[in-house]
Amino acid sequence: MMSEAGIDRVVEELRRLNGELHELSRKMNNVVREGRVTEVFEDGTATVEAQGFETKRLPWVTRAGNVKDWDPPTAGERVVLLSPSGDPGRALILPGGFSEEFPQNHSNASEARRTVGSTVITATGDSYVVETEKLTLKAKEILVEADEITIKGNVAIEGESLTHNSKNIGDDHEHKDVTPGAANTGPPA
């Protein structure tokens, strides 16, 4: 038969195990939580309301090494909090999918589409389409290689020179075989 002290030790051990079980259950409930972004900050963090719990500022999942992405969530956006330790104060914010407030922007399963404001970028199996009000490319040099190039619309060219097959065709080019009068000139010099 067990002594009273032995029974007290068993009861105390059961209380300790019950407390650990409660803590493990709480952590398991916090490993993955669905929520909505409440505020986004310029330092790459956001706060989330998840099932009645408001988080502190947490980072959203992104590339942050030599290749960096800036792709912030939006206030009200559905997200998933991932907290491997079960501590929501150390969670990461992952995208949570479409919702009534933020519906899908495309339905073709064989294409990728990204929408930012009124700009839409669609990638298909053989093309990349950018629809936007203004597109600016900045580089020291741009090389376009294609079998055929078509430009629709007015074209304005600004710069100090314009060449075609290494010949100056800019506003200061000269022609060979110039005949005064109504005759056509020769090709550019």
mmCIF file of N, CA, C and O in Angstrom, residues 93-165:
data_model
loop_
_atom_site.group_PDB
_atom_site.id
_atom_site.type_symbol
_atom_site.label_atom_id
_atom_site.label_comp_id
_atom_site.label_asym_id
_atom_site.label_seq_id
_atom_site.Cartn_x
_atom_site.Cartn_y
_atom_site.Cartn_z
ATOM 1 N N ILE A 93 4.366 35.700 -41.138
ATOM 2 C CA ILE A 93 3.108 35.917 -41.849
ATOM 3 C C ILE A 93 3.234 35.346 -43.256
ATOM 4 O O ILE A 93 4.145 35.715 -43.993
ATOM 5 N N LEU A 94 2.343 34.430 -43.613
ATOM 6 C CA LEU A 94 2.302 33.836 -44.953
ATOM 7 C C LEU A 94 1.016 34.278 -45.658
ATOM 8 O O LEU A 94 0.013 34.537 -45.001
ATOM 9 N N PRO A 95 1.030 34.319 -46.994
ATOM 10 C CA PRO A 95 -0.210 34.635 -47.717
ATOM 11 C C PRO A 95 -1.292 33.614 -47.368
ATOM 12 O O PRO A 95 -1.005 32.434 -47.189
ATOM 13 N N GLY A 96 -2.526 34.084 -47.308
ATOM 14 C CA GLY A 96 -3.609 33.197 -46.904
ATOM 15 C C GLY A 96 -4.622 32.890 -47.980
ATOM 16 O O GLY A 96 -5.612 32.223 -47.724
ATOM 17 N N GLY A 97 -4.415 33.392 -49.188
ATOM 18 C CA GLY A 97 -5.331 33.069 -50.272
ATOM 19 C C GLY A 97 -6.377 34.142 -50.495
ATOM 20 O O GLY A 97 -6.456 35.144 -49.792
ATOM 21 N N PHE A 98 -7.194 33.915 -51.521
ATOM 22 C CA PHE A 98 -8.220 34.871 -51.921
ATOM 23 C C PHE A 98 -9.358 34.885 -50.900
ATOM 24 O O PHE A 98 -9.542 33.937 -50.140
ATOM 25 N N SER A 99 -10.111 35.970 -50.928
ATOM 26 C CA SER A 99 -11.261 36.112 -50.037
ATOM 27 C C SER A 99 -12.312 36.957 -50.753
ATOM 28 O O SER A 99 -12.083 37.429 -51.862
ATOM 29 N N GLU A 100 -13.457 37.153 -50.119
ATOM 30 C CA GLU A 100 -14.482 38.013 -50.722
ATOM 31 C C GLU A 100 -13.965 39.428 -50.893
ATOM 32 O O GLU A 100 -14.240 40.081 -51.890
ATOM 33 N N GLU A 101 -13.205 39.902 -49.922
ATOM 34 C CA GLU A 101 -12.665 41.268 -49.983
ATOM 35 C C GLU A 101 -11.559 41.389 -51.030
ATOM 36 O O GLU A 101 -11.408 42.433 -51.655
ATOM 37 N N PHE A 102 -10.785 40.327 -51.224
ATOM 38 C CA PHE A 102 -9.687 40.310 -52.187
ATOM 39 C C PHE A 102 -9.829 39.087 -53.092
ATOM 40 O O PHE A 102 -9.162 38.074 -52.907
ATOM 41 N N PRO A 103 -10.727 39.163 -54.102
ATOM 42 C CA PRO A 103 -10.984 37.999 -54.964
ATOM 43 C C PRO A 103 -9.832 37.743 -55.935
ATOM 44 O O PRO A 103 -8.981 38.606 -56.163
ATOM 45 N N GLN A 104 -9.831 36.554 -56.525
ATOM 46 C CA GLN A 104 -8.783 36.191 -57.482
ATOM 47 C C GLN A 104 -8.829 37.108 -58.689
ATOM 48 O O GLN A 104 -9.876 37.627 -59.063
ATOM 49 N N ASN A 105 -7.666 37.322 -59.319
ATOM 50 C CA ASN A 105 -7.565 38.239 -60.458
ATOM 51 C C ASN A 105 -7.479 37.515 -61.803
ATOM 52 O O ASN A 105 -7.311 38.168 -62.835
ATOM 53 N N HIS A 106 -7.575 36.203 -61.805
ATOM 54 C CA HIS A 106 -7.441 35.436 -63.042
ATOM 55 C C HIS A 106 -7.969 34.032 -62.785
ATOM 56 O O HIS A 106 -8.019 33.587 -61.632
ATOM 57 N N SER A 107 -8.324 33.317 -63.852
ATOM 58 C CA SER A 107 -8.837 31.968 -63.642
ATOM 59 C C SER A 107 -8.214 30.937 -64.576
ATOM 60 O O SER A 107 -8.629 29.791 -64.570
ATOM 61 N N ASN A 108 -7.213 31.320 -65.375
ATOM 62 C CA ASN A 108 -6.565 30.379 -66.282
ATOM 63 C C ASN A 108 -5.446 29.650 -65.529
ATOM 64 O O ASN A 108 -4.443 30.257 -65.157
ATOM 65 N N ALA A 109 -5.602 28.363 -65.303
ATOM 66 C CA ALA A 109 -4.653 27.593 -64.497
ATOM 67 C C ALA A 109 -3.295 27.416 -65.164
ATOM 68 O O ALA A 109 -2.335 27.017 -64.507
ATOM 69 N N SER A 110 -3.176 27.712 -66.466
ATOM 70 C CA SER A 110 -1.887 27.546 -67.142
ATOM 71 C C SER A 110 -1.152 28.871 -67.319
ATOM 72 O O SER A 110 -0.165 28.933 -68.045
ATOM 73 N N GLU A 111 -1.626 29.923 -66.663
ATOM 74 C CA GLU A 111 -0.977 31.228 -66.733
ATOM 75 C C GLU A 111 -0.742 31.764 -65.329
ATOM 76 O O GLU A 111 -1.432 31.376 -64.386
ATOM 77 N N ALA A 112 0.234 32.663 -65.213
ATOM 78 C CA ALA A 112 0.486 33.358 -63.953
ATOM 79 C C ALA A 112 0.125 34.823 -64.160
ATOM 80 O O ALA A 112 0.424 35.394 -65.212
ATOM 81 N N ARG A 113 -0.515 35.425 -63.185
ATOM 82 C CA ARG A 113 -0.888 36.842 -63.310
ATOM 83 C C ARG A 113 -0.604 37.546 -61.989
ATOM 84 O O ARG A 113 -0.908 37.032 -60.923
ATOM 85 N N ARG A 114 -0.025 38.733 -62.110
ATOM 86 C CA ARG A 114 0.253 39.579 -60.948
ATOM 87 C C ARG A 114 -0.410 40.930 -61.208
ATOM 88 O O ARG A 114 -0.240 41.505 -62.276
ATOM 89 N N THR A 115 -1.167 41.396 -60.244
ATOM 90 C CA THR A 115 -1.869 42.674 -60.365
ATOM 91 C C THR A 115 -1.416 43.579 -59.220
ATOM 92 O O THR A 115 -1.477 43.190 -58.061
ATOM 93 N N VAL A 116 -0.958 44.777 -59.592
ATOM 94 C CA VAL A 116 -0.595 45.792 -58.608
ATOM 95 C C VAL A 116 -1.291 47.070 -59.042
ATOM 96 O O VAL A 116 -0.922 47.669 -60.050
ATOM 97 N N GLY A 117 -2.324 47.471 -58.312
ATOM 98 C CA GLY A 117 -3.118 48.626 -58.736
ATOM 99 C C GLY A 117 -3.733 48.338 -60.089
ATOM 100 O O GLY A 117 -4.378 47.317 -60.294
ATOM 101 N N SER A 118 -3.490 49.241 -61.061
ATOM 102 C CA SER A 118 -4.039 49.033 -62.403
ATOM 103 C C SER A 118 -3.050 48.332 -63.333
ATOM 104 O O SER A 118 -3.359 48.108 -64.498
ATOM 105 N N THR A 119 -1.883 47.979 -62.839
ATOM 106 C CA THR A 119 -0.890 47.272 -63.655
ATOM 107 C C THR A 119 -1.124 45.769 -63.561
ATOM 108 O O THR A 119 -1.255 45.222 -62.470
ATOM 109 N N VAL A 120 -1.175 45.109 -64.725
ATOM 110 C CA VAL A 120 -1.404 43.660 -64.779
ATOM 111 C C VAL A 120 -0.273 43.031 -65.590
ATOM 112 O O VAL A 120 0.004 43.454 -66.712
ATOM 113 N N ILE A 121 0.377 42.029 -65.014
ATOM 114 C CA ILE A 121 1.450 41.299 -65.698
ATOM 115 C C ILE A 121 0.987 39.852 -65.822
ATOM 116 O O ILE A 121 0.676 39.215 -64.817
ATOM 117 N N THR A 122 0.927 39.358 -67.053
ATOM 118 C CA THR A 122 0.467 37.994 -67.299
ATOM 119 C C THR A 122 1.571 37.213 -68.004
ATOM 120 O O THR A 122 2.108 37.668 -69.008
ATOM 121 N N ALA A 123 1.914 36.062 -67.464
ATOM 122 C CA ALA A 123 2.891 35.171 -68.085
ATOM 123 C C ALA A 123 2.161 33.938 -68.571
ATOM 124 O O ALA A 123 1.446 33.281 -67.811
ATOM 125 N N THR A 124 2.327 33.646 -69.862
ATOM 126 C CA THR A 124 1.738 32.442 -70.436
ATOM 127 C C THR A 124 2.882 31.513 -70.797
ATOM 128 O O THR A 124 4.031 31.800 -70.502
ATOM 129 N N GLY A 125 2.587 30.434 -71.467
ATOM 130 C CA GLY A 125 3.643 29.501 -71.855
ATOM 131 C C GLY A 125 4.644 30.092 -72.832
ATOM 132 O O GLY A 125 5.796 29.679 -72.873
ATOM 133 N N ASP A 126 4.240 31.103 -73.616
ATOM 134 C CA ASP A 126 5.151 31.639 -74.629
ATOM 135 C C ASP A 126 5.178 33.161 -74.710
ATOM 136 O O ASP A 126 5.718 33.728 -75.643
ATOM 137 N N SER A 127 4.572 33.840 -73.733
ATOM 138 C CA SER A 127 4.620 35.301 -73.777
ATOM 139 C C SER A 127 4.534 35.894 -72.380
ATOM 140 O O SER A 127 4.147 35.222 -71.422
ATOM 141 N N TYR A 128 4.899 37.152 -72.312
ATOM 142 C CA TYR A 128 4.865 37.926 -71.086
ATOM 143 C C TYR A 128 4.184 39.236 -71.450
ATOM 144 O O TYR A 128 4.692 39.985 -72.283
ATOM 145 N N VAL A 129 3.024 39.527 -70.884
ATOM 146 C CA VAL A 129 2.244 40.702 -71.255
ATOM 147 C C VAL A 129 2.161 41.635 -70.050
ATOM 148 O O VAL A 129 1.765 41.223 -68.967
ATOM 149 N N VAL A 130 2.551 42.906 -70.270
ATOM 150 C CA VAL A 130 2.455 43.930 -69.238
ATOM 151 C C VAL A 130 1.430 44.955 -69.696
ATOM 152 O O VAL A 130 1.573 45.538 -70.765
ATOM 153 N N GLU A 131 0.392 45.141 -68.909
ATOM 154 C CA GLU A 131 -0.631 46.146 -69.198
ATOM 155 C C GLU A 131 -0.532 47.209 -68.106
ATOM 156 O O GLU A 131 -0.745 46.912 -66.932
ATOM 157 N N THR A 132 -0.186 48.438 -68.515
ATOM 158 C CA THR A 132 -0.016 49.503 -67.536
ATOM 159 C C THR A 132 -0.146 50.861 -68.200
ATOM 160 O O THR A 132 -0.106 50.957 -69.432
ATOM 161 N N GLU A 133 -0.289 51.905 -67.414
ATOM 162 C CA GLU A 133 -0.379 53.268 -67.941
ATOM 163 C C GLU A 133 0.973 53.752 -68.457
ATOM 164 O O GLU A 133 1.056 54.447 -69.444
ATOM 165 N N LYS A 134 2.060 53.404 -67.783
ATOM 166 C CA LYS A 134 3.388 53.874 -68.166
ATOM 167 C C LYS A 134 4.409 52.803 -67.770
ATOM 168 O O LYS A 134 4.353 52.270 -66.671
ATOM 169 N N LEU A 135 5.335 52.515 -68.668
ATOM 170 C CA LEU A 135 6.387 51.530 -68.409
ATOM 171 C C LEU A 135 7.725 52.212 -68.634
ATOM 172 O O LEU A 135 7.967 52.775 -69.704
ATOM 173 N N THR A 136 8.591 52.197 -67.655
ATOM 174 C CA THR A 136 9.904 52.822 -67.740
ATOM 175 C C THR A 136 10.969 51.754 -67.555
ATOM 176 O O THR A 136 10.927 51.003 -66.583
ATOM 177 N N LEU A 137 11.915 51.686 -68.496
ATOM 178 C CA LEU A 137 13.071 50.808 -68.373
ATOM 179 C C LEU A 137 14.288 51.699 -68.169
ATOM 180 O O LEU A 137 14.516 52.630 -68.946
ATOM 181 N N LYS A 138 15.091 51.434 -67.145
ATOM 182 C CA LYS A 138 16.295 52.220 -66.899
ATOM 183 C C LYS A 138 17.496 51.288 -66.924
ATOM 184 O O LYS A 138 17.548 50.321 -66.164
ATOM 185 N N ALA A 139 18.438 51.569 -67.805
ATOM 186 C CA ALA A 139 19.645 50.750 -67.910
ATOM 187 C C ALA A 139 20.699 51.547 -68.666
ATOM 188 O O ALA A 139 20.381 52.496 -69.384
ATOM 189 N N LYS A 140 21.955 51.157 -68.511
ATOM 190 C CA LYS A 140 23.014 51.780 -69.306
ATOM 191 C C LYS A 140 22.913 51.339 -70.753
ATOM 192 O O LYS A 140 23.282 52.059 -71.663
ATOM 193 N N GLU A 141 22.431 50.135 -70.967
ATOM 194 C CA GLU A 141 22.295 49.607 -72.325
ATOM 195 C C GLU A 141 21.151 48.610 -72.345
ATOM 196 O O GLU A 141 20.984 47.827 -71.422
ATOM 197 N N ILE A 142 20.362 48.654 -73.405
ATOM 198 C CA ILE A 142 19.265 47.699 -73.585
ATOM 199 C C ILE A 142 19.433 47.047 -74.947
ATOM 200 O O ILE A 142 19.599 47.739 -75.954
ATOM 201 N N LEU A 143 19.412 45.741 -74.985
ATOM 202 C CA LEU A 143 19.518 44.981 -76.225
ATOM 203 C C LEU A 143 18.210 44.223 -76.409
ATOM 204 O O LEU A 143 17.773 43.493 -75.522
ATOM 205 N N VAL A 144 17.581 44.414 -77.565
ATOM 206 C CA VAL A 144 16.358 43.687 -77.890
ATOM 207 C C VAL A 144 16.686 42.789 -79.071
ATOM 208 O O VAL A 144 17.134 43.268 -80.107
ATOM 209 N N GLU A 145 16.490 41.491 -78.910
ATOM 210 C CA GLU A 145 16.724 40.549 -80.003
ATOM 211 C C GLU A 145 15.402 39.869 -80.323
ATOM 212 O O GLU A 145 14.788 39.265 -79.455
ATOM 213 N N ALA A 146 14.968 39.999 -81.570
ATOM 214 C CA ALA A 146 13.713 39.380 -81.995
ATOM 215 C C ALA A 146 13.737 39.194 -83.497
ATOM 216 O O ALA A 146 14.441 39.915 -84.206
ATOM 217 N N ASP A 147 12.981 38.227 -83.999
ATOM 218 C CA ASP A 147 12.858 38.052 -85.445
ATOM 219 C C ASP A 147 12.117 39.224 -86.065
ATOM 220 O O ASP A 147 12.367 39.607 -87.206
ATOM 221 N N GLU A 148 11.199 39.796 -85.316
ATOM 222 C CA GLU A 148 10.418 40.915 -85.829
ATOM 223 C C GLU A 148 9.991 41.791 -84.660
ATOM 224 O O GLU A 148 9.626 41.293 -83.609
ATOM 225 N N ILE A 149 10.045 43.100 -84.850
ATOM 226 C CA ILE A 149 9.608 44.048 -83.831
ATOM 227 C C ILE A 149 8.547 44.947 -84.445
ATOM 228 O O ILE A 149 8.763 45.514 -85.518
ATOM 229 N N THR A 150 7.417 45.071 -83.798
ATOM 230 C CA THR A 150 6.337 45.932 -84.258
ATOM 231 C C THR A 150 6.054 46.948 -83.161
ATOM 232 O O THR A 150 5.896 46.573 -82.003
ATOM 233 N N ILE A 151 5.998 48.207 -83.545
ATOM 234 C CA ILE A 151 5.642 49.270 -82.610
ATOM 235 C C ILE A 151 4.353 49.896 -83.110
ATOM 236 O O ILE A 151 4.283 50.360 -84.249
ATOM 237 N N LYS A 152 3.310 49.898 -82.268
ATOM 238 C CA LYS A 152 2.037 50.519 -82.629
ATOM 239 C C LYS A 152 1.905 51.796 -81.810
ATOM 240 O O LYS A 152 2.013 51.771 -80.600
ATOM 241 N N GLY A 153 1.676 52.900 -82.469
ATOM 242 C CA GLY A 153 1.519 54.161 -81.764
ATOM 243 C C GLY A 153 2.606 55.144 -82.149
ATOM 244 O O GLY A 153 3.518 54.835 -82.911
ATOM 245 N N ASN A 154 2.479 56.351 -81.627
ATOM 246 C CA ASN A 154 3.464 57.385 -81.905
ATOM 247 C C ASN A 154 4.784 57.031 -81.243
ATOM 248 O O ASN A 154 4.805 56.453 -80.161
ATOM 249 N N VAL A 155 5.888 57.401 -81.898
ATOM 250 C CA VAL A 155 7.219 57.106 -81.373
ATOM 251 C C VAL A 155 7.985 58.412 -81.243
ATOM 252 O O VAL A 155 8.111 59.158 -82.214
ATOM 253 N N ALA A 156 8.480 58.694 -80.065
ATOM 254 C CA ALA A 156 9.330 59.858 -79.833
ATOM 255 C C ALA A 156 10.701 59.345 -79.418
ATOM 256 O O ALA A 156 10.810 58.510 -78.520
ATOM 257 N N ILE A 157 11.740 59.816 -80.110
ATOM 258 C CA ILE A 157 13.098 59.391 -79.800
ATOM 259 C C ILE A 157 13.880 60.629 -79.390
ATOM 260 O O ILE A 157 13.926 61.613 -80.116
ATOM 261 N N GLU A 158 14.478 60.586 -78.208
ATOM 262 C CA GLU A 158 15.303 61.682 -77.726
ATOM 263 C C GLU A 158 16.704 61.156 -77.502
ATOM 264 O O GLU A 158 16.886 60.078 -76.974
ATOM 265 N N GLY A 159 17.694 61.921 -77.902
ATOM 266 C CA GLY A 159 19.075 61.522 -77.688
ATOM 267 C C GLY A 159 19.983 62.243 -78.652
ATOM 268 O O GLY A 159 19.535 62.956 -79.559
ATOM 269 N N GLU A 160 21.277 62.051 -78.482
ATOM 270 C CA GLU A 160 22.246 62.759 -79.302
ATOM 271 C C GLU A 160 22.469 62.100 -80.650
ATOM 272 O O GLU A 160 22.944 62.741 -81.585
ATOM 273 N N SER A 161 22.168 60.812 -80.792
ATOM 274 C CA SER A 161 22.388 60.154 -82.075
ATOM 275 C C SER A 161 21.358 59.058 -82.293
ATOM 276 O O SER A 161 20.785 58.532 -81.353
ATOM 277 N N LEU A 162 21.154 58.769 -83.583
ATOM 278 C CA LEU A 162 20.269 57.687 -83.985
ATOM 279 C C LEU A 162 20.934 57.026 -85.180
ATOM 280 O O LEU A 162 21.235 57.686 -86.165
ATOM 281 N N THR A 163 21.208 55.730 -85.067
ATOM 282 C CA THR A 163 21.899 55.029 -86.160
ATOM 283 C C THR A 163 21.072 53.843 -86.623
ATOM 284 O O THR A 163 20.269 53.286 -85.879
ATOM 285 N N HIS A 164 21.308 53.486 -87.889
ATOM 286 C CA HIS A 164 20.710 52.296 -88.491
ATOM 287 C C HIS A 164 21.814 51.631 -89.298
ATOM 288 O O HIS A 164 22.385 52.243 -90.183
ATOM 289 N N ASN A 165 22.128 50.371 -88.970
ATOM 290 C CA ASN A 165 23.244 49.665 -89.622
ATOM 291 C C ASN A 165 24.513 50.513 -89.609
ATOM 292 O O ASN A 165 25.201 50.673 -90.605
#
